[in-house]
Amino acid sequence: MFLAFTATLALGQLPAHRQVQELVDLHAPQYVEASKAIWGFAEMGYHEDKSSALLQSALKSAGFRIDAGVAGEPTAFVASYGTGQPVIGILGEFDALPGLSQAATPDRSPVVQGAPGHGCGHNLLGAGAALAAVAIKDYMEKNHVTGTLRYYGTPAEEGGSGKVYMLRAGLFRDVDVVLHWHPGSHNAVFGGALAIVSAKFRFHGTAAHAALAPDRGRSALDAVMLTGNGIEFLREHIPSTSRVHYVITNGGAAPNIVPDTAEMFLYARHPSLPALEGIWARITNIEQGAALMTETTADTTIISSDANVLPNDVLSKLAQKNLEAVGGFQYTADEQHFAEELRKSLPAGTDADLRYTSLVQPLRPIDPNEPSASTDVGDIAWNVPTVGFVTATFVPGVVPHTWQAAASAGMSIGQKGMVVASKALAITALDLFTDPRLVSDAKAEFKKRTTAAPYKSLIPSGQAPPLDYRRN
Ligand SMILES: [Zn+2]
Ligand SMILES: [Zn+2]
């Protein structure tokens, strides 16, 4: 009797969260295929033509309105469904990283030597966010839920700050809450990320024969090296949670010519955007000091800058509850074998538990001393109440921006983690559409957090998206 009852129970009679999760399962095969296709395209920031087109076409056929090529970014788009309040946004990314081409195998095996690869799992990120959007849209349609759902196709997360220009174009102005996720090696609510600024310092001096007439020369390379030395001394006097790292991208042409041009490419990071602004001013003082010492001139090009990710406790608690309700996933015997083989390539002492995939980490406050990276989600979080998830798409112990991450992102382990994220995103969106109190509480907390130090991007106003930054 009971069996007969459950077998005939229609989707519409199930509790709302379960219905939405079943809609995710229903659409999952299509978006797993999309994640595989984008993994294969492996297109770099601002050049994600095929990846962006694929997601646009999937969302369009699912009933979303598409606004493509927004904010002066050819691969950026907004897909919308519904009308009115609230407006809930879900972020998608799809850019790859240079040099990380990798087959979906547990040994280092590039598909194309030196080509880009999805070492940050953005193939899963973009497809998984779209899967969540399609599931919640189906639910809204069937159940006459009002409000506006938007999927933001955001290019060039890896160093291109694509979302900053979308913000500046006003595309988030009317959004109430933004949801996002990122591939990772455990299941948790998304924690903090560092504010970052990246720039190129170019010095211009005077060329001369380095032996015959060095007195006539003024070395731009000397200025680069003095800037580096200045930064090394500065380290003692900035907060220990700062990061400053650089490379010399032009050190001159030949030892027997005093270099008349030289260039360094540097990143500076700190857990707080306002604090980073102060540190950055001191670094540019060093740049100017180096120019003065060497009688060269300096010019600065800001390449990108992302804000730190502001937390929102109201949304984090909701996200935690929902991620726990979804739960993690178990490896099959084949996946367990893949994971064990892959982990042989990790440094000795890497001991993250493989069972992390089936667990959800407890909610913790952001620890500024914990190692972290940066993301342009931070700029969104300074403008709209924002919350996100991390799920175990990479074999535990694997870190992003590695071939091991690219391998996991191209096979079933990554795809299972993606579906966990899609479900958590979709039920969280549903809660926000159906409980206005959650939205107003999240906005009240956001207002408190941003009143003392309002958002300010370190990218100069009026600067266009650096569409060719990968070739700079
Ligand atoms: Zn990354
Ligand atoms: Zn990433």
Coordinates of C-alpha atoms and ligand atoms in Angstrom, one line a residue:
M1 CA 0.0 0.0 0.0
F2 CA 2.8 2.4 1.0
L3 CA 4.8 1.5 -2.0
A4 CA 1.9 2.1 -4.3
F5 CA 1.3 5.5 -2.7
T6 CA 4.9 6.7 -3.2
A7 CA 5.1 5.4 -6.7
T8 CA 2.1 7.5 -7.7
L9 CA 3.1 10.6 -5.8
A10 CA 3.4 13.4 -8.4
L11 CA 6.2 15.9 -8.4
G12 CA 3.8 18.7 -7.5
Q13 CA 2.8 17.0 -4.2
L14 CA 6.4 16.8 -2.8
P15 CA 7.7 19.3 -0.4
A16 CA 9.2 22.3 -2.2
H17 CA 12.9 21.7 -1.5
R18 CA 12.5 18.1 -2.6
Q19 CA 10.7 19.1 -5.8
V20 CA 13.5 21.6 -6.6
Q21 CA 16.2 19.0 -6.0
E22 CA 14.4 16.5 -8.3
L23 CA 14.2 19.2 -11.0
V24 CA 18.0 19.6 -10.6
D25 CA 18.3 15.8 -11.1
L26 CA 16.0 15.9 -14.1
H27 CA 18.1 18.5 -15.9
A28 CA 21.5 17.3 -14.6
P29 CA 22.5 15.1 -17.6
Q30 CA 22.2 18.1 -20.0
Y31 CA 24.4 20.3 -17.8
V32 CA 26.9 17.6 -17.1
E33 CA 27.3 17.4 -20.9
A34 CA 27.6 21.2 -21.0
S35 CA 30.4 21.1 -18.3
K36 CA 32.2 18.5 -20.3
A37 CA 32.0 20.6 -23.5
I38 CA 33.2 23.7 -21.8
W39 CA 36.0 21.7 -20.2
G40 CA 37.0 20.7 -23.7
F41 CA 36.8 24.3 -25.1
A42 CA 39.1 25.5 -22.3
E43 CA 38.9 29.1 -23.4
M44 CA 40.7 31.9 -21.5
G45 CA 39.3 35.1 -20.0
Y46 CA 37.3 37.3 -22.4
H47 CA 37.8 34.8 -25.2
E48 CA 35.1 32.3 -23.9
D49 CA 33.1 32.5 -27.1
K50 CA 32.0 28.9 -27.4
S51 CA 31.5 28.4 -23.7
S52 CA 29.4 31.5 -23.3
A53 CA 27.4 30.7 -26.5
L54 CA 26.6 27.2 -25.2
L55 CA 25.3 28.4 -21.9
Q56 CA 23.3 31.1 -23.6
S57 CA 21.7 28.7 -25.9
A58 CA 20.8 26.2 -23.1
L59 CA 19.3 28.9 -21.0
K60 CA 17.4 30.4 -24.0
S61 CA 15.8 27.1 -24.9
A62 CA 14.9 26.7 -21.2
G63 CA 12.8 29.9 -21.5
F64 CA 15.2 32.6 -20.3
R65 CA 15.5 36.0 -22.0
I66 CA 19.1 36.6 -23.1
D67 CA 21.0 39.9 -23.1
A68 CA 24.4 39.1 -24.6
G69 CA 27.7 41.0 -25.0
V70 CA 26.8 43.3 -22.0
A71 CA 29.2 45.8 -20.2
G72 CA 31.5 46.0 -23.2
E73 CA 32.5 42.3 -22.7
P74 CA 31.7 40.2 -25.8
T75 CA 31.3 37.0 -23.7
A76 CA 29.3 38.4 -20.8
F77 CA 25.5 37.9 -20.7
V78 CA 22.5 38.1 -18.5
A79 CA 19.7 35.4 -18.7
S80 CA 16.5 36.4 -17.1
Y81 CA 13.2 34.8 -16.1
G82 CA 10.1 36.3 -14.5
T83 CA 9.3 39.8 -13.4
G84 CA 9.1 41.9 -10.3
Q85 CA 10.6 41.5 -6.8
P86 CA 12.6 40.0 -5.4
V87 CA 15.5 39.9 -7.9
I88 CA 17.8 36.9 -7.2
G89 CA 21.0 36.6 -9.2
I90 CA 23.1 33.4 -9.7
L91 CA 26.7 33.9 -11.0
G92 CA 28.3 31.7 -13.6
E93 CA 32.0 31.7 -14.8
F94 CA 33.5 29.7 -17.6
D95 CA 37.1 30.8 -18.2
A96 CA 40.1 28.5 -18.2
L97 CA 43.8 28.9 -17.1
P98 CA 46.9 29.0 -19.3
G99 CA 49.1 25.9 -19.5
L100 CA 46.8 23.5 -17.6
S101 CA 45.5 21.4 -20.4
Q102 CA 44.9 17.9 -18.9
A103 CA 43.1 14.7 -19.8
A104 CA 40.5 13.4 -17.3
T105 CA 43.2 10.9 -16.0
P106 CA 45.0 10.6 -12.7
D107 CA 48.4 11.1 -14.2
R108 CA 49.9 14.3 -15.8
S109 CA 48.7 14.0 -19.4
P110 CA 48.0 17.2 -21.3
V111 CA 45.4 17.0 -24.1
V112 CA 47.4 19.7 -25.9
Q113 CA 50.8 20.5 -24.5
G114 CA 50.9 24.1 -23.1
A115 CA 47.3 24.8 -24.0
P116 CA 44.8 26.2 -21.4
G117 CA 42.8 23.9 -19.1
H118 CA 40.1 24.1 -16.5
G119 CA 42.3 24.0 -13.4
C120 CA 39.9 26.1 -11.4
G121 CA 36.8 24.1 -12.5
H122 CA 35.0 27.0 -14.0
N123 CA 33.5 24.6 -16.6
L124 CA 31.6 23.1 -13.6
L125 CA 30.9 26.5 -12.1
G126 CA 29.2 28.0 -15.2
A127 CA 27.2 24.8 -16.0
G128 CA 26.3 24.1 -12.4
A129 CA 25.0 27.6 -11.8
A130 CA 22.9 27.3 -15.0
L131 CA 21.5 24.0 -13.9
A132 CA 20.4 25.6 -10.6
A133 CA 18.8 28.4 -12.6
V134 CA 16.9 26.1 -14.9
A135 CA 15.6 24.0 -12.0
I136 CA 14.4 27.0 -10.0
K137 CA 12.8 28.5 -13.1
D138 CA 10.8 25.3 -13.7
Y139 CA 9.7 25.4 -10.1
M140 CA 8.7 29.0 -10.2
E141 CA 6.7 28.5 -13.4
K142 CA 4.8 25.4 -12.1
N143 CA 4.1 27.0 -8.8
H144 CA 3.4 30.6 -9.9
V145 CA 6.2 32.0 -7.8
T146 CA 6.7 35.7 -8.5
G147 CA 10.0 37.5 -8.8
T148 CA 12.9 37.8 -11.2
L149 CA 15.6 35.2 -11.6
R150 CA 18.9 36.1 -13.3
Y151 CA 21.8 34.1 -14.4
Y152 CA 24.9 36.2 -14.9
G153 CA 27.4 34.9 -17.4
T154 CA 30.6 36.5 -16.0
P155 CA 33.8 36.3 -18.1
A156 CA 37.4 36.5 -17.1
E157 CA 37.3 35.8 -13.4
E158 CA 40.9 34.7 -13.6
G159 CA 42.7 38.0 -13.5
G160 CA 40.3 40.0 -15.7
S161 CA 37.8 41.3 -13.1
G162 CA 35.0 40.7 -15.5
K163 CA 32.3 41.3 -12.9
V164 CA 33.6 44.7 -12.0
Y165 CA 32.7 46.1 -15.4
M166 CA 29.3 44.4 -15.2
L167 CA 28.7 46.2 -11.9
R168 CA 29.8 49.5 -13.4
A169 CA 27.3 48.9 -16.3
G170 CA 24.6 48.9 -13.6
L171 CA 23.6 45.2 -14.2
F172 CA 23.4 44.5 -10.5
R173 CA 21.7 47.7 -9.4
D174 CA 18.3 46.2 -8.7
V175 CA 19.4 42.8 -7.4
D176 CA 18.3 41.8 -3.9
V177 CA 20.6 38.8 -3.3
V178 CA 23.3 37.1 -5.3
L179 CA 24.2 33.4 -5.0
H180 CA 27.4 31.8 -6.3
W181 CA 29.5 28.7 -5.9
H182 CA 33.1 27.5 -6.5
P183 CA 34.6 24.1 -7.1
G184 CA 36.8 22.9 -4.3
S185 CA 37.9 19.9 -2.3
H186 CA 35.3 19.9 0.5
N187 CA 31.6 20.9 0.9
A188 CA 31.1 24.2 2.8
V189 CA 29.6 27.6 2.7
F190 CA 32.0 29.9 0.8
G191 CA 34.4 31.7 3.2
G192 CA 36.4 34.8 2.6
A193 CA 38.7 35.8 -0.3
L194 CA 41.4 38.5 -0.4
A195 CA 41.1 41.9 -2.0
I196 CA 43.6 42.1 -4.8
V197 CA 45.1 44.7 -7.1
S198 CA 47.3 43.7 -10.0
A199 CA 49.4 46.1 -12.1
K200 CA 52.3 46.5 -14.5
F201 CA 55.0 49.0 -13.6
R202 CA 56.8 50.1 -16.7
F203 CA 60.1 52.1 -16.4
H204 CA 61.6 54.2 -19.1
G205 CA 65.3 55.1 -19.1
T206 CA 68.1 55.7 -21.6
A207 CA 69.9 53.1 -23.6
A208 CA 73.6 53.1 -23.9
H209 CA 76.6 50.8 -24.5
A210 CA 76.9 49.1 -21.1
A211 CA 80.7 49.0 -21.3
L212 CA 81.7 51.9 -23.6
A213 CA 79.4 54.6 -22.3
P214 CA 77.4 53.4 -19.2
D215 CA 77.5 56.9 -17.8
R216 CA 75.1 57.9 -20.6
G217 CA 72.6 55.2 -19.7
R218 CA 69.8 55.3 -17.2
S219 CA 68.7 51.7 -16.5
A220 CA 65.0 50.9 -16.4
L221 CA 65.9 47.5 -15.1
D222 CA 67.6 49.1 -12.1
A223 CA 64.3 50.8 -11.3
V224 CA 62.5 47.4 -11.5
M225 CA 65.0 45.8 -9.1
L226 CA 64.9 48.7 -6.7
T227 CA 61.1 48.5 -6.6
G228 CA 61.4 44.8 -5.8
N229 CA 64.0 45.6 -3.0
G230 CA 61.7 48.3 -1.7
I231 CA 58.8 45.9 -1.5
E232 CA 61.0 43.4 0.3
F233 CA 61.7 46.0 3.0
L234 CA 58.1 47.1 3.1
R235 CA 57.0 43.6 4.0
E236 CA 58.2 44.1 7.6
H237 CA 55.9 47.0 8.0
I238 CA 52.6 45.9 6.6
P239 CA 50.1 43.5 8.2
S240 CA 51.4 39.9 8.0
T241 CA 48.1 38.9 6.3
S242 CA 49.2 40.8 3.2
R243 CA 50.5 39.2 0.1
V244 CA 52.8 40.9 -2.5
H245 CA 54.2 38.9 -5.4
Y246 CA 55.7 39.9 -8.7
V247 CA 57.5 38.8 -11.8
I248 CA 59.8 40.7 -14.2
T249 CA 58.1 40.7 -17.5
N250 CA 60.7 42.8 -19.3
G251 CA 64.3 42.9 -18.0
G252 CA 65.9 44.5 -21.1
A253 CA 67.2 43.1 -24.4
A254 CA 70.9 42.2 -23.8
P255 CA 73.5 42.6 -21.1
N256 CA 75.6 45.0 -23.2
I257 CA 72.7 47.5 -23.6
V258 CA 71.6 49.5 -20.6
P259 CA 67.9 48.7 -20.7
D260 CA 65.8 51.7 -21.6
T261 CA 62.5 49.9 -20.8
A262 CA 61.7 47.3 -18.1
E263 CA 58.5 46.1 -16.6
M264 CA 57.3 44.2 -13.5
F265 CA 53.9 42.6 -13.1
L266 CA 52.8 42.5 -9.5
Y267 CA 49.8 41.5 -7.3
A268 CA 49.1 42.9 -3.8
R269 CA 46.4 41.3 -1.6
H270 CA 44.9 41.8 1.8
P271 CA 41.8 40.5 3.6
S272 CA 40.3 44.0 3.6
L273 CA 39.8 46.2 0.6
P274 CA 40.2 49.5 2.5
A275 CA 43.5 48.3 4.1
L276 CA 44.7 47.1 0.6
E277 CA 44.2 50.6 -0.7
G278 CA 46.6 52.0 1.9
I279 CA 49.2 49.3 1.2
W280 CA 48.9 49.9 -2.5
A281 CA 49.6 53.6 -2.1
R282 CA 52.9 52.7 -0.3
I283 CA 53.9 50.3 -3.1
T284 CA 53.4 53.0 -5.7
N285 CA 55.5 55.4 -3.5
I286 CA 58.3 52.8 -3.8
E287 CA 57.8 52.7 -7.6
Q288 CA 58.1 56.5 -7.7
G289 CA 61.1 56.4 -5.4
A290 CA 62.8 53.8 -7.7
A291 CA 62.3 56.1 -10.7
L292 CA 63.8 59.1 -8.8
M293 CA 66.8 57.1 -7.7
T294 CA 67.5 55.9 -11.3
E295 CA 66.5 59.0 -13.2
T296 CA 64.0 57.0 -15.1
T297 CA 60.2 57.6 -15.4
A298 CA 57.5 55.2 -14.3
D299 CA 54.0 54.5 -15.6
T300 CA 51.5 52.3 -14.0
T301 CA 48.7 50.2 -15.6
I302 CA 46.2 48.6 -13.3
I303 CA 45.3 45.3 -14.9
S304 CA 42.6 44.2 -12.4
S305 CA 41.4 44.5 -8.9
D306 CA 38.9 42.5 -6.9
A307 CA 37.4 43.3 -3.5
N308 CA 37.5 40.9 -0.6
V309 CA 34.3 38.8 -0.3
L310 CA 32.1 40.4 2.4
P311 CA 30.3 37.9 4.6
N312 CA 26.6 38.0 5.3
D313 CA 25.6 36.0 8.4
V314 CA 21.9 35.8 7.6
L315 CA 22.6 34.3 4.2
S316 CA 25.5 32.1 5.5
K317 CA 23.2 30.4 8.1
L318 CA 20.6 29.8 5.4
A319 CA 23.2 28.4 3.0
Q320 CA 24.6 26.1 5.7
K321 CA 21.2 24.7 6.6
N322 CA 20.5 24.0 2.9
L323 CA 23.9 22.5 2.1
E324 CA 23.5 20.1 5.1
A325 CA 20.0 19.2 3.7
V326 CA 21.5 18.4 0.3
G327 CA 24.5 16.5 1.8
G328 CA 27.7 15.4 0.0
F329 CA 28.2 12.4 -2.2
Q330 CA 30.0 9.0 -2.1
Y331 CA 32.6 7.8 -4.6
T332 CA 31.9 4.7 -6.7
A333 CA 34.7 2.1 -6.7
D334 CA 36.1 3.6 -9.9
E335 CA 36.1 7.1 -8.5
Q336 CA 37.8 5.9 -5.3
H337 CA 40.4 4.3 -7.5
F338 CA 40.8 7.5 -9.6
A339 CA 41.1 9.6 -6.4
E340 CA 43.8 7.2 -4.9
E341 CA 45.8 7.2 -8.1
L342 CA 45.6 11.0 -8.4
R343 CA 46.7 11.5 -4.8
K344 CA 50.0 9.7 -5.6
S345 CA 51.0 12.9 -7.5
L346 CA 50.4 15.2 -4.5
P347 CA 53.2 16.2 -2.2
A348 CA 54.0 13.8 0.7
G349 CA 52.0 14.6 3.8
T350 CA 48.8 15.6 1.9
D351 CA 46.3 14.0 4.2
A352 CA 42.9 15.5 3.4
D353 CA 40.4 12.8 4.0
L354 CA 38.7 11.3 0.9
R355 CA 35.5 11.1 2.9
Y356 CA 35.3 14.9 2.8
T357 CA 33.1 14.5 -0.3
S358 CA 30.3 13.0 1.8
L359 CA 30.6 15.5 4.6
V360 CA 29.5 19.2 5.0
Q361 CA 32.0 21.3 7.0
P362 CA 30.6 23.3 9.9
L363 CA 29.9 27.0 9.4
R364 CA 32.9 29.1 10.7
P365 CA 33.6 32.8 10.8
I366 CA 36.2 34.0 8.2
D367 CA 39.7 33.6 9.5
P368 CA 42.0 36.3 8.0
N369 CA 45.1 34.2 8.8
E370 CA 43.9 31.3 6.7
P371 CA 45.5 31.0 3.2
S372 CA 43.1 32.4 0.6
A373 CA 42.8 33.5 -3.0
S374 CA 40.9 36.3 -4.6
T375 CA 37.7 36.6 -6.8
D376 CA 35.7 39.3 -8.4
V377 CA 32.7 37.9 -6.6
G378 CA 34.1 40.2 -3.9
D379 CA 33.0 43.3 -5.8
I380 CA 29.5 41.9 -6.1
A381 CA 29.5 41.1 -2.4
W382 CA 30.3 44.8 -1.7
N383 CA 27.3 45.9 -3.7
V384 CA 24.6 43.2 -3.1
P385 CA 24.1 40.8 -0.2
T386 CA 25.9 37.7 -1.5
V387 CA 26.5 34.1 -0.4
G388 CA 28.1 31.0 -2.0
F389 CA 29.0 27.4 -1.7
V390 CA 32.2 25.4 -2.2
T391 CA 31.7 21.7 -3.1
A392 CA 34.0 18.8 -3.4
T393 CA 34.6 18.7 -7.1
F394 CA 38.3 18.2 -6.7
V395 CA 39.8 15.1 -5.0
P396 CA 40.4 16.1 -1.4
G397 CA 44.0 17.4 -1.0
V398 CA 44.0 18.9 -4.5
V399 CA 44.3 22.6 -4.8
P400 CA 42.9 24.8 -7.6
H401 CA 45.1 26.0 -10.5
T402 CA 46.7 22.6 -10.9
W403 CA 46.5 19.8 -13.5
Q404 CA 45.0 17.6 -10.8
A405 CA 42.1 20.0 -10.4
A406 CA 41.6 20.1 -14.2
A407 CA 41.5 16.3 -14.3
S408 CA 38.9 16.1 -11.6
A409 CA 36.8 18.8 -13.2
G410 CA 36.6 16.8 -16.4
M411 CA 35.1 13.6 -14.9
S412 CA 32.4 12.2 -12.7
I413 CA 33.9 13.3 -9.4
G414 CA 33.7 17.0 -10.5
Q415 CA 30.3 16.5 -12.0
K416 CA 28.8 15.0 -8.8
G417 CA 30.2 17.9 -6.8
M418 CA 28.6 20.3 -9.3
V419 CA 25.2 18.7 -8.8
V420 CA 25.5 19.1 -5.1
A421 CA 26.2 22.8 -5.6
S422 CA 23.3 23.2 -8.1
K423 CA 20.9 21.7 -5.5
A424 CA 22.2 23.9 -2.7
L425 CA 21.9 27.0 -4.9
A426 CA 18.4 26.1 -6.2
I427 CA 16.8 25.5 -2.8
T428 CA 18.5 28.6 -1.4
A429 CA 17.1 30.7 -4.3
L430 CA 13.7 29.1 -3.6
D431 CA 13.8 30.2 0.1
L432 CA 14.7 33.8 -1.0
F433 CA 11.8 33.9 -3.4
T434 CA 9.3 32.7 -0.9
D435 CA 10.5 34.3 2.3
P436 CA 10.7 38.2 2.0
R437 CA 12.0 38.3 5.6
L438 CA 15.2 36.6 4.7
V439 CA 15.8 39.1 1.9
S440 CA 15.1 42.1 4.1
D441 CA 17.3 40.7 7.0
A442 CA 20.2 40.0 4.6
K443 CA 19.9 43.6 3.2
A444 CA 19.8 45.1 6.7
E445 CA 23.0 43.3 7.6
F446 CA 24.6 44.3 4.3
K447 CA 23.8 47.9 4.9
K448 CA 25.5 47.8 8.4
R449 CA 28.6 46.1 7.0
T450 CA 29.1 48.7 4.1
T451 CA 28.2 51.9 5.9
A452 CA 31.5 52.5 7.6
A453 CA 33.7 51.8 4.5
P454 CA 31.8 52.0 1.2
Y455 CA 32.8 50.1 -1.8
K456 CA 35.5 51.5 -4.0
S457 CA 37.3 49.6 -6.8
L458 CA 41.0 50.2 -7.3
I459 CA 40.5 49.9 -11.1
P460 CA 40.4 53.5 -12.3
S461 CA 36.9 54.7 -13.3
G462 CA 36.4 54.8 -17.0
Q463 CA 38.9 52.0 -17.7
A464 CA 37.6 49.6 -20.3
P465 CA 37.6 45.8 -19.7
P466 CA 41.1 44.5 -20.5
L467 CA 39.9 42.2 -23.3
D468 CA 43.5 41.2 -24.3
Y469 CA 45.0 41.0 -20.8
R470 CA 46.0 37.4 -21.5
R471 CA 48.3 38.8 -24.2
N472 CA 49.6 41.8 -22.4
Ligands
ZN1 ZN 41.0 30.3 -10.1
ZN2 ZN 38.0 30.0 -9.7

